[in-house]
Amino acid sequence: MENQLIVYNTLTRKKEVFKSILPGYVGMYVCGPTVYGNAHLGHARPAITFDLVFRYLKHLGYKVRYVRNITDVGHLVADADDGEDKVAKKAKLESLEPMEVVQMYTHDYHQNMGLLNVLPPSIEPRASGHIPEQIETVNKILEAGYAYESNGSIYFDVQKFAETNEYGTLSGRKIEDLISNTRELEGQEEKRSPLDFAIWKKAQPEHIMRWHSPWSDGFPGWHLECSAMSTKYLGDSFDIHGGGMDLTFPHHEAEMAQSKIANGKPSVNYWMHNNMITLNGQKMGKSLGNAISLKQFFSGEHPLLEKAYSPMTIRFFMLQAHYRSTLDFSNEALQAAEKGYARMMKAVETLKKLPVSQESTVDVDALKEKVYVALNDDFNSPIAIAHLFDTVKMVNSINDGTEKITAVQFEDLKKFMQAILFDVLGFQEEEVSEGAGQEVFNNVVDLLLELRMEAKAKKDWATADKIRNQLTEMGFVVKDTKDGFDWKLK
Ligand code: ZN
């Protein structure tokens, strides 16, 4: 494409022309889930956002190494430096081993991401599998003089860092405000400044997730894992770091500072953040009682949901908003998305058998160009989808004969739609939704049994028996009644 890919960089608050460090190769790190509960909408947005980025970069011809971690240790309740580990807390509640909790919810996350057609990342490292790397990062920071030991724990010295580096730029905070806002936090008696954060934490006796280290039996601070693992798999500097906007502070701010000290240079070229989701206008969160799991969306089993919404409806709905905009989920909006998606997929069916002509009245190249311009403008999927709806109109007009397309254009359009809809936007042709699917299923069984009645009327016993016996074999119970038949599945 002639026009270049533009990426909005959270750090500079500017749209920048994307240029990879190595030609043709992109290293991308995205903060993945902390696995202590079922995957919900809040997980789906960053996953789908960076799935689009991953897919589009590959479509543009880049080789992409996409690293998305699993946080299974060190993320403490309330994102604090002291207290219970989120995973261990859940394990205690459920009488499970922490790693059982991790396994269960990692599986749930993968399952749901698979349904949403989110591609697996190239590498999916777990924090608990990278304790030596994290200890090494702590050592580097200590050696550089930007961390100190206090009672077996190691803290990052934010004020020292801020003397010669920017701290707060990514999240748009001023260090003075940060100091006054963090004074009340627990455990600060160990810290020189309330702003400092733990990179290694000495474990209390009751803390079960613990490892040996030169300083204490303990565990890594939450922010540290992403510095250690991104460096391990992507090097000292890499192209893109992504995550939800809620992670900019303290998580990414801390990560940026640690990595800079440990690696001796800024580690990330483009910081990208997806905006948050609201539900009926309210921020999503467990405390508000409006956190709906993805499974509940797919089954419709939640008091706030009027019906089930398919994974592709959710994906389509999310991509109909730009990733940097907030997105409000409501039944009304989802039902509109469901209809829009169905219309798009119907056009894909129509497209397969469009009549071609010698002449053309359509401009396929212009449509393609518009879609690429949108995607190159900071992955503007809603604008791209709007242009795809123009394509839907065009397809329908060609189908009803009001417009004409040549065979060459037709092949080109098919290839383009396939690439953008399925490879880049990651849509899938979906089975008809459960309710409609059930109806079709019932109709098919009824049809077979009607054919059996007709066969019986014609004394074609062989056909009548064949239908009945095979349905029985498949697990149906078929009964002849006064007015015809009755059936059920065993
Ligand atoms: Zn992270």
Coordinates of C-alpha atoms and ligand atoms in Angstrom, one line a residue:
M1 CA 0.0 0.0 0.0
E2 CA 1.2 3.5 -0.7
N3 CA -0.3 5.0 2.4
Q4 CA 1.6 4.2 5.6
L5 CA 0.4 2.6 8.8
I6 CA -0.2 5.2 11.5
V7 CA -0.2 4.3 15.2
Y8 CA -1.4 6.4 18.1
N9 CA 1.3 6.3 20.7
T10 CA 0.0 6.7 24.3
L11 CA 3.4 7.9 25.5
T12 CA 3.7 10.8 23.0
R13 CA -0.1 11.3 22.7
K14 CA 0.4 11.5 19.0
K15 CA -0.3 9.6 15.9
E16 CA 3.0 8.4 14.5
V17 CA 4.1 6.7 11.3
F18 CA 4.8 3.1 12.2
K19 CA 8.4 2.0 11.6
S20 CA 9.6 -1.3 13.0
I21 CA 13.0 -1.7 14.6
L22 CA 14.0 -4.5 12.2
P23 CA 12.6 -4.3 8.6
G24 CA 9.7 -6.7 8.1
Y25 CA 9.6 -7.9 11.8
V26 CA 7.5 -6.6 14.6
G27 CA 7.9 -7.5 18.3
M28 CA 4.7 -7.0 20.3
Y29 CA 4.0 -7.5 23.9
V30 CA 0.5 -7.3 25.4
C31 CA -0.4 -7.7 29.1
G32 CA -2.6 -10.8 29.4
P33 CA -5.1 -11.8 32.0
T34 CA -4.5 -12.5 35.7
V35 CA -6.1 -15.9 35.9
Y36 CA -8.3 -16.1 38.9
G37 CA -11.8 -15.9 37.5
N38 CA -13.9 -16.6 34.3
A39 CA -13.1 -14.7 31.2
H40 CA -15.4 -11.7 30.8
L41 CA -15.9 -8.7 28.5
G42 CA -13.1 -6.8 30.1
H43 CA -10.8 -9.6 28.8
A44 CA -12.3 -9.7 25.4
R45 CA -11.5 -6.1 24.5
P46 CA -7.7 -6.0 24.7
A47 CA -7.6 -9.6 23.3
I48 CA -9.7 -8.5 20.2
T49 CA -7.9 -5.1 19.9
F50 CA -4.5 -6.6 19.7
D51 CA -5.7 -9.6 17.7
L52 CA -6.7 -7.0 15.0
V53 CA -3.2 -5.4 15.3
F54 CA -1.5 -8.8 15.1
R55 CA -3.6 -9.9 12.1
Y56 CA -3.3 -6.6 10.2
L57 CA 0.5 -6.4 10.7
K58 CA 0.7 -9.9 9.3
H59 CA -1.6 -9.0 6.5
L60 CA 0.8 -6.1 5.7
G61 CA 3.5 -8.7 5.4
Y62 CA 5.3 -8.3 8.7
K63 CA 6.6 -11.3 10.6
V64 CA 5.2 -10.7 14.0
R65 CA 6.3 -12.2 17.3
Y66 CA 3.4 -11.6 19.6
V67 CA 3.9 -12.2 23.3
R68 CA 0.9 -12.2 25.6
N69 CA 1.6 -13.3 29.2
I70 CA -0.5 -15.1 31.8
T71 CA -0.2 -13.5 35.2
D72 CA -0.4 -16.4 37.7
V73 CA 1.6 -14.9 40.6
G74 CA 2.4 -11.6 42.2
H75 CA -0.8 -9.7 41.3
L76 CA -2.1 -8.9 44.8
V77 CA -5.6 -8.0 45.8
A78 CA -6.4 -4.3 45.0
D79 CA -3.2 -4.2 42.9
A80 CA -1.3 -3.3 46.1
D81 CA 2.2 -4.1 47.3
D82 CA 0.9 -5.9 50.4
G83 CA -1.7 -8.5 51.0
E84 CA -3.1 -11.6 49.4
D85 CA -2.3 -12.9 45.9
K86 CA -5.4 -12.8 43.8
V87 CA -4.8 -16.4 42.6
A88 CA -4.0 -17.7 46.1
K89 CA -7.1 -16.0 47.5
K90 CA -9.3 -17.7 45.0
A91 CA -7.5 -21.0 45.7
K92 CA -8.3 -20.7 49.4
L93 CA -12.0 -19.9 48.6
E94 CA -12.3 -23.0 46.4
S95 CA -10.0 -25.3 48.4
L96 CA -7.7 -25.7 45.4
E97 CA -4.0 -25.5 44.8
P98 CA -3.1 -22.1 43.3
M99 CA -1.9 -23.8 40.2
E100 CA -5.3 -25.6 39.8
V101 CA -6.9 -22.2 39.8
V102 CA -4.4 -21.0 37.2
Q103 CA -5.0 -24.1 35.0
M104 CA -8.8 -23.8 35.3
Y105 CA -9.0 -20.1 34.4
T106 CA -6.3 -20.2 31.8
H107 CA -8.3 -23.0 30.1
D108 CA -11.5 -20.9 30.4
Y109 CA -9.7 -17.9 28.9
H110 CA -8.3 -19.9 26.0
Q111 CA -11.7 -21.5 25.3
N112 CA -13.5 -18.2 25.2
M113 CA -10.8 -16.5 23.1
G114 CA -11.0 -19.4 20.7
L115 CA -14.7 -18.8 20.3
L116 CA -14.1 -15.1 19.7
N117 CA -11.6 -16.3 17.0
V118 CA -8.7 -14.5 18.7
L119 CA -5.5 -16.0 17.4
P120 CA -3.2 -17.5 20.0
P121 CA -0.1 -15.4 20.6
S122 CA 3.3 -16.6 19.4
I123 CA 4.5 -17.0 23.0
E124 CA 2.3 -17.1 26.1
P125 CA 4.7 -17.0 29.0
R126 CA 3.6 -17.4 32.6
A127 CA 5.0 -15.3 35.4
S128 CA 5.5 -18.3 37.7
G129 CA 7.6 -19.9 35.0
H130 CA 10.0 -16.9 34.8
I131 CA 11.1 -16.4 38.5
P132 CA 14.8 -16.7 37.7
E133 CA 14.5 -14.0 34.9
Q134 CA 12.6 -11.8 37.3
I135 CA 15.3 -12.2 40.0
E136 CA 17.9 -11.3 37.4
T137 CA 16.0 -8.2 36.5
V138 CA 15.8 -7.2 40.2
N139 CA 19.6 -7.7 40.4
K140 CA 20.2 -5.5 37.4
I141 CA 18.1 -2.7 38.9
L142 CA 19.8 -3.1 42.3
E143 CA 23.2 -2.9 40.6
A144 CA 22.2 0.2 38.7
G145 CA 21.3 1.8 42.1
Y146 CA 17.6 2.3 41.5
A147 CA 16.3 -0.1 44.0
Y148 CA 16.9 -0.8 47.7
E149 CA 16.3 -3.7 50.1
S150 CA 14.1 -3.2 53.1
N151 CA 13.2 -6.1 55.4
G152 CA 13.8 -8.7 52.7
S153 CA 11.7 -6.9 50.1
I154 CA 13.2 -4.9 47.2
Y155 CA 11.6 -1.6 46.2
F156 CA 12.1 0.5 43.1
D157 CA 13.3 4.0 44.0
V158 CA 10.8 6.1 42.0
Q159 CA 12.1 9.5 43.2
K160 CA 15.7 8.6 42.3
F161 CA 14.4 7.5 38.9
A162 CA 12.4 10.7 38.5
E163 CA 15.4 12.9 39.1
T164 CA 16.8 12.0 35.7
N165 CA 13.8 10.3 33.9
E166 CA 10.2 11.0 33.3
Y167 CA 7.8 9.2 35.6
G168 CA 4.0 9.6 35.0
T169 CA 4.3 10.6 31.4
L170 CA 2.5 7.5 30.1
S171 CA -0.5 7.8 32.4
G172 CA -0.4 11.6 32.3
R173 CA 0.3 12.1 36.0
K174 CA 2.5 14.5 37.8
I175 CA 4.9 13.0 40.3
E176 CA 4.0 15.6 43.0
D177 CA 0.3 14.5 42.7
L178 CA 1.3 10.9 42.8
I179 CA 3.2 11.4 46.0
S180 CA 0.3 13.2 47.8
N181 CA -2.2 10.5 46.5
T182 CA -0.2 7.5 47.6
R183 CA 0.6 8.5 51.2
E184 CA -2.2 6.4 52.8
L185 CA -1.1 3.0 51.3
E186 CA -0.3 0.2 53.7
G187 CA 3.2 -1.2 54.1
Q188 CA 4.8 2.1 53.2
E189 CA 6.9 2.0 56.4
E190 CA 9.2 -0.2 54.5
K191 CA 9.5 2.2 51.7
R192 CA 11.6 5.4 51.4
S193 CA 8.7 7.0 49.6
P194 CA 5.1 6.0 49.3
L195 CA 5.5 6.1 45.5
D196 CA 8.1 3.3 45.5
F197 CA 6.8 -0.1 44.4
A198 CA 7.9 -3.6 45.3
I199 CA 9.8 -5.5 42.7
W200 CA 10.5 -8.4 45.1
K201 CA 8.4 -9.0 48.1
K202 CA 9.2 -11.0 51.2
A203 CA 6.5 -13.5 51.8
Q204 CA 4.5 -13.5 55.0
P205 CA 4.4 -17.0 56.7
E206 CA 0.8 -17.6 55.4
H207 CA 1.7 -16.6 51.8
I208 CA 1.9 -19.9 49.9
M209 CA 3.2 -18.8 46.5
R210 CA 6.9 -18.2 47.3
W211 CA 10.3 -18.8 45.9
H212 CA 13.9 -18.6 47.1
S213 CA 15.8 -15.4 46.3
P214 CA 19.0 -13.7 47.5
W215 CA 16.9 -11.4 49.6
S216 CA 14.1 -13.6 51.1
D217 CA 11.7 -16.3 50.4
G218 CA 9.1 -14.4 48.5
F219 CA 7.6 -13.5 45.2
P220 CA 8.0 -11.0 42.4
G221 CA 6.1 -7.7 42.3
W222 CA 3.3 -7.7 39.7
H223 CA 4.9 -5.1 37.3
L224 CA 8.2 -7.0 37.2
E225 CA 7.0 -10.0 35.2
C226 CA 6.3 -8.0 32.1
S227 CA 9.7 -6.3 32.1
A228 CA 11.4 -9.6 32.5
M229 CA 9.4 -11.6 30.0
S230 CA 9.2 -8.9 27.3
T231 CA 13.0 -8.5 27.5
K232 CA 13.5 -12.3 27.4
Y233 CA 11.4 -12.9 24.3
L234 CA 11.6 -9.5 22.4
G235 CA 14.9 -8.1 23.5
D236 CA 15.9 -4.8 25.2
S237 CA 13.9 -2.8 22.8
F238 CA 10.8 -3.8 20.9
D239 CA 8.1 -2.3 18.7
I240 CA 4.7 -2.4 20.4
H241 CA 3.5 -2.7 23.9
G242 CA -0.2 -3.0 24.4
G243 CA -2.8 -3.4 27.1
G244 CA -6.0 -1.9 28.6
M245 CA -6.0 1.7 29.5
D246 CA -6.5 0.8 33.1
L247 CA -3.0 -0.7 33.1
T248 CA -1.2 2.6 32.3
F249 CA -0.9 3.3 36.0
P250 CA 0.8 1.9 38.0
H251 CA 1.5 -1.2 35.9
H252 CA 2.9 0.2 32.7
E253 CA 4.4 3.3 34.3
A254 CA 6.3 1.0 36.6
E255 CA 7.2 -1.4 33.9
M256 CA 8.6 1.4 31.7
A257 CA 10.8 2.6 34.5
Q258 CA 12.1 -0.8 35.5
S259 CA 12.9 -1.8 31.9
K260 CA 14.7 1.4 31.2
I261 CA 17.0 0.9 34.2
A262 CA 17.4 -2.8 33.7
N263 CA 18.1 -2.5 30.0
G264 CA 19.8 0.9 30.0
K265 CA 17.4 2.3 27.4
P266 CA 13.7 2.8 26.7
S267 CA 12.3 -0.6 25.8
V268 CA 9.1 0.3 23.9
N269 CA 8.7 2.3 20.7
Y270 CA 4.9 2.4 20.6
W271 CA 2.6 2.1 23.6
M272 CA -1.0 1.2 22.6
H273 CA -4.0 1.1 24.9
N274 CA -7.5 0.0 24.4
N275 CA -10.2 2.0 26.1
M276 CA -12.7 0.6 28.6
I277 CA -16.0 -1.1 28.4
T278 CA -19.2 0.1 30.1
L279 CA -22.3 -1.9 30.6
N280 CA -25.6 0.1 30.3
G281 CA -23.5 3.1 30.9
Q282 CA -21.7 1.8 34.0
K283 CA -18.1 0.8 34.4
M284 CA -17.8 -2.9 34.4
G285 CA -16.6 -4.5 37.6
K286 CA -17.4 -7.3 40.0
S287 CA -18.2 -4.9 42.8
L288 CA -21.0 -3.4 40.7
G289 CA -22.4 -6.8 40.0
N290 CA -22.4 -6.2 36.3
A291 CA -19.4 -8.3 35.3
I292 CA -20.9 -10.8 32.9
S293 CA -18.7 -13.7 31.8
L294 CA -18.3 -14.4 28.2
K295 CA -19.9 -17.8 28.7
Q296 CA -23.0 -15.9 30.0
F297 CA -23.1 -13.7 27.0
F298 CA -22.9 -16.8 24.7
S299 CA -25.6 -18.6 26.6
G300 CA -27.8 -15.6 27.6
E301 CA -27.9 -16.8 31.2
H302 CA -27.7 -13.5 33.1
P303 CA -30.4 -11.3 34.4
L304 CA -29.1 -8.3 32.5
L305 CA -29.2 -10.2 29.2
E306 CA -32.3 -10.4 27.1
K307 CA -30.9 -13.2 25.0
A308 CA -27.8 -15.1 24.0
Y309 CA -25.2 -13.3 21.8
S310 CA -22.9 -15.2 19.6
P311 CA -19.1 -14.8 19.8
M312 CA -19.1 -13.2 16.4
T313 CA -21.8 -10.7 17.5
I314 CA -19.5 -9.7 20.4
R315 CA -16.5 -9.5 18.1
F316 CA -18.4 -7.5 15.4
F317 CA -19.8 -5.1 18.1
M318 CA -16.3 -4.5 19.5
L319 CA -14.7 -3.8 16.1
Q320 CA -17.6 -1.5 15.3
A321 CA -16.0 0.9 17.8
H322 CA -12.5 2.2 17.5
Y323 CA -10.2 0.6 20.2
R324 CA -9.4 4.0 21.8
S325 CA -13.1 4.8 22.3
T326 CA -15.2 3.7 25.2
L327 CA -17.7 1.1 24.3
D328 CA -21.1 0.7 26.0
F329 CA -22.7 -2.7 26.0
S330 CA -26.5 -2.9 26.0
N331 CA -29.0 -5.4 24.7
E332 CA -30.2 -2.9 22.1
A333 CA -26.7 -2.2 20.8
L334 CA -25.8 -5.9 20.7
Q335 CA -29.0 -6.8 18.8
A336 CA -28.2 -4.1 16.3
A337 CA -24.7 -5.6 15.9
E338 CA -26.2 -9.0 15.5
K339 CA -28.4 -7.8 12.6
G340 CA -25.5 -5.9 11.0
Y341 CA -23.3 -9.0 11.2
A342 CA -25.9 -11.2 9.7
R343 CA -26.3 -8.7 6.8
M344 CA -22.6 -8.7 6.2
M345 CA -22.4 -12.5 6.2
K346 CA -25.4 -12.8 3.9
A347 CA -23.6 -10.5 1.4
V348 CA -20.6 -12.9 1.7
E349 CA -22.9 -15.7 0.6
T350 CA -24.3 -13.6 -2.3
L351 CA -20.8 -12.6 -3.3
K352 CA -19.9 -16.3 -3.9
K353 CA -22.2 -16.6 -6.9
L354 CA -22.4 -13.0 -8.4
P355 CA -23.3 -12.8 -12.1
V356 CA -20.3 -11.3 -14.0
S357 CA -20.5 -9.2 -17.2
Q358 CA -18.3 -7.9 -20.0
E359 CA -18.6 -4.4 -18.7
S360 CA -18.4 -2.8 -15.2
T361 CA -20.3 -0.1 -13.5
V362 CA -18.5 -0.5 -10.1
D363 CA -15.1 0.7 -8.7
V364 CA -13.7 -2.2 -6.7
D365 CA -10.2 -0.5 -6.4
A366 CA -11.7 2.6 -4.8
L367 CA -13.5 0.5 -2.2
K368 CA -10.4 -1.4 -1.3
E369 CA -8.4 1.8 -1.0
K370 CA -10.9 3.3 1.4
V371 CA -10.8 0.2 3.7
Y372 CA -7.0 0.3 3.7
V373 CA -6.9 4.0 4.4
A374 CA -9.1 3.3 7.5
L375 CA -7.1 0.4 8.8
N376 CA -3.8 2.3 8.2
D377 CA -5.2 5.1 10.3
D378 CA -4.5 3.6 13.7
F379 CA -6.5 0.4 13.0
N380 CA -9.8 2.3 12.4
S381 CA -12.0 -0.8 12.2
P382 CA -15.4 1.1 12.5
I383 CA -14.6 3.1 9.4
A384 CA -13.3 0.0 7.6
I385 CA -16.5 -1.8 8.5
A386 CA -18.6 1.2 7.3
H387 CA -16.9 0.9 3.9
L388 CA -17.4 -2.9 3.9
F389 CA -21.2 -2.1 4.2
D390 CA -20.8 0.0 1.1
T391 CA -19.4 -3.2 -0.5
V392 CA -22.4 -5.1 0.8
K393 CA -24.7 -2.6 -1.0
M394 CA -22.6 -3.0 -4.1
V395 CA -22.8 -6.8 -4.0
N396 CA -26.6 -6.6 -3.6
S397 CA -26.9 -4.2 -6.5
I398 CA -24.8 -6.5 -8.8
N399 CA -26.8 -9.4 -7.7
D400 CA -30.1 -7.7 -8.6
G401 CA -28.7 -6.5 -11.9
T402 CA -28.6 -2.8 -11.2
E403 CA -24.8 -2.8 -11.3
K404 CA -22.3 -4.8 -13.3
I405 CA -18.9 -6.3 -12.4
T406 CA -16.3 -8.0 -14.7
A407 CA -14.9 -11.4 -14.0
V408 CA -11.5 -10.0 -13.1
Q409 CA -13.0 -7.5 -10.7
F410 CA -15.2 -10.2 -9.2
E411 CA -12.2 -12.4 -8.4
D412 CA -10.4 -9.4 -6.9
L413 CA -13.4 -8.5 -4.8
K414 CA -13.8 -12.0 -3.5
K415 CA -10.2 -12.2 -2.5
F416 CA -10.3 -8.8 -0.9
M417 CA -13.4 -9.5 1.2
Q418 CA -12.0 -12.9 2.2
A419 CA -8.8 -11.3 3.4
I420 CA -10.3 -8.3 5.2
L421 CA -13.3 -9.9 6.8
F422 CA -11.8 -13.2 7.8
D423 CA -8.0 -12.8 8.0
V424 CA -7.8 -9.2 9.2
L425 CA -11.1 -8.5 11.1
G426 CA -11.1 -12.2 12.2
F427 CA -14.8 -12.9 11.5
Q428 CA -16.1 -16.3 11.0
E429 CA -19.1 -17.7 9.3
E430 CA -21.2 -18.8 12.2
E431 CA -23.7 -21.5 12.7
V432 CA -27.2 -20.0 12.9
S433 CA -27.8 -18.8 16.5
E434 CA -28.9 -21.5 18.9
G435 CA -32.6 -20.6 18.9
A436 CA -32.8 -20.6 15.1
G437 CA -30.6 -23.7 14.9
Q438 CA -32.9 -25.6 17.1
E439 CA -35.9 -24.6 14.9
V440 CA -34.1 -25.8 11.8
F441 CA -33.2 -29.0 13.5
N442 CA -36.8 -29.7 14.6
N443 CA -38.1 -28.9 11.1
V444 CA -35.7 -31.4 9.5
V445 CA -36.7 -34.2 11.9
D446 CA -40.4 -33.4 11.2
L447 CA -39.7 -33.5 7.5
L448 CA -38.2 -37.0 7.8
L449 CA -41.1 -38.3 9.7
E450 CA -43.6 -36.8 7.2
L451 CA -41.7 -38.6 4.5
R452 CA -42.1 -41.8 6.6
M453 CA -45.8 -41.2 6.8
E454 CA -46.0 -40.8 3.0
A455 CA -44.0 -44.0 2.5
K456 CA -46.4 -45.9 4.8
A457 CA -49.4 -44.5 2.9
K458 CA -47.8 -45.9 -0.2
K459 CA -47.1 -49.2 1.6
D460 CA -43.4 -48.6 1.0
W461 CA -42.5 -50.4 4.2
A462 CA -38.8 -50.6 3.4
T463 CA -38.4 -46.7 3.4
A464 CA -40.7 -46.2 6.4
D465 CA -38.7 -48.7 8.5
K466 CA -35.4 -47.3 7.3
I467 CA -36.3 -43.8 8.5
R468 CA -37.6 -45.0 11.8
N469 CA -34.8 -47.4 12.5
Q470 CA -32.1 -45.0 11.7
L471 CA -33.6 -42.2 13.7
T472 CA -33.9 -44.7 16.6
E473 CA -30.3 -45.6 16.2
M474 CA -29.3 -41.9 16.4
G475 CA -31.1 -41.7 19.7
F476 CA -34.6 -40.5 18.7
V477 CA -37.7 -41.9 20.3
V478 CA -40.4 -42.0 17.5
K479 CA -44.1 -42.6 18.4
D480 CA -47.0 -43.0 16.1
T481 CA -50.0 -41.0 17.3
K482 CA -53.6 -40.5 16.2
D483 CA -52.7 -37.4 14.1
G484 CA -49.4 -38.6 12.8
F485 CA -46.3 -38.8 14.9
D486 CA -44.4 -37.6 18.0
W487 CA -40.7 -37.6 18.6
K488 CA -38.1 -36.7 21.1
L489 CA -34.4 -37.1 21.7
K490 CA -33.6 -39.6 24.4
Ligands
ZN1 ZN 1.9 -6.4 32.1

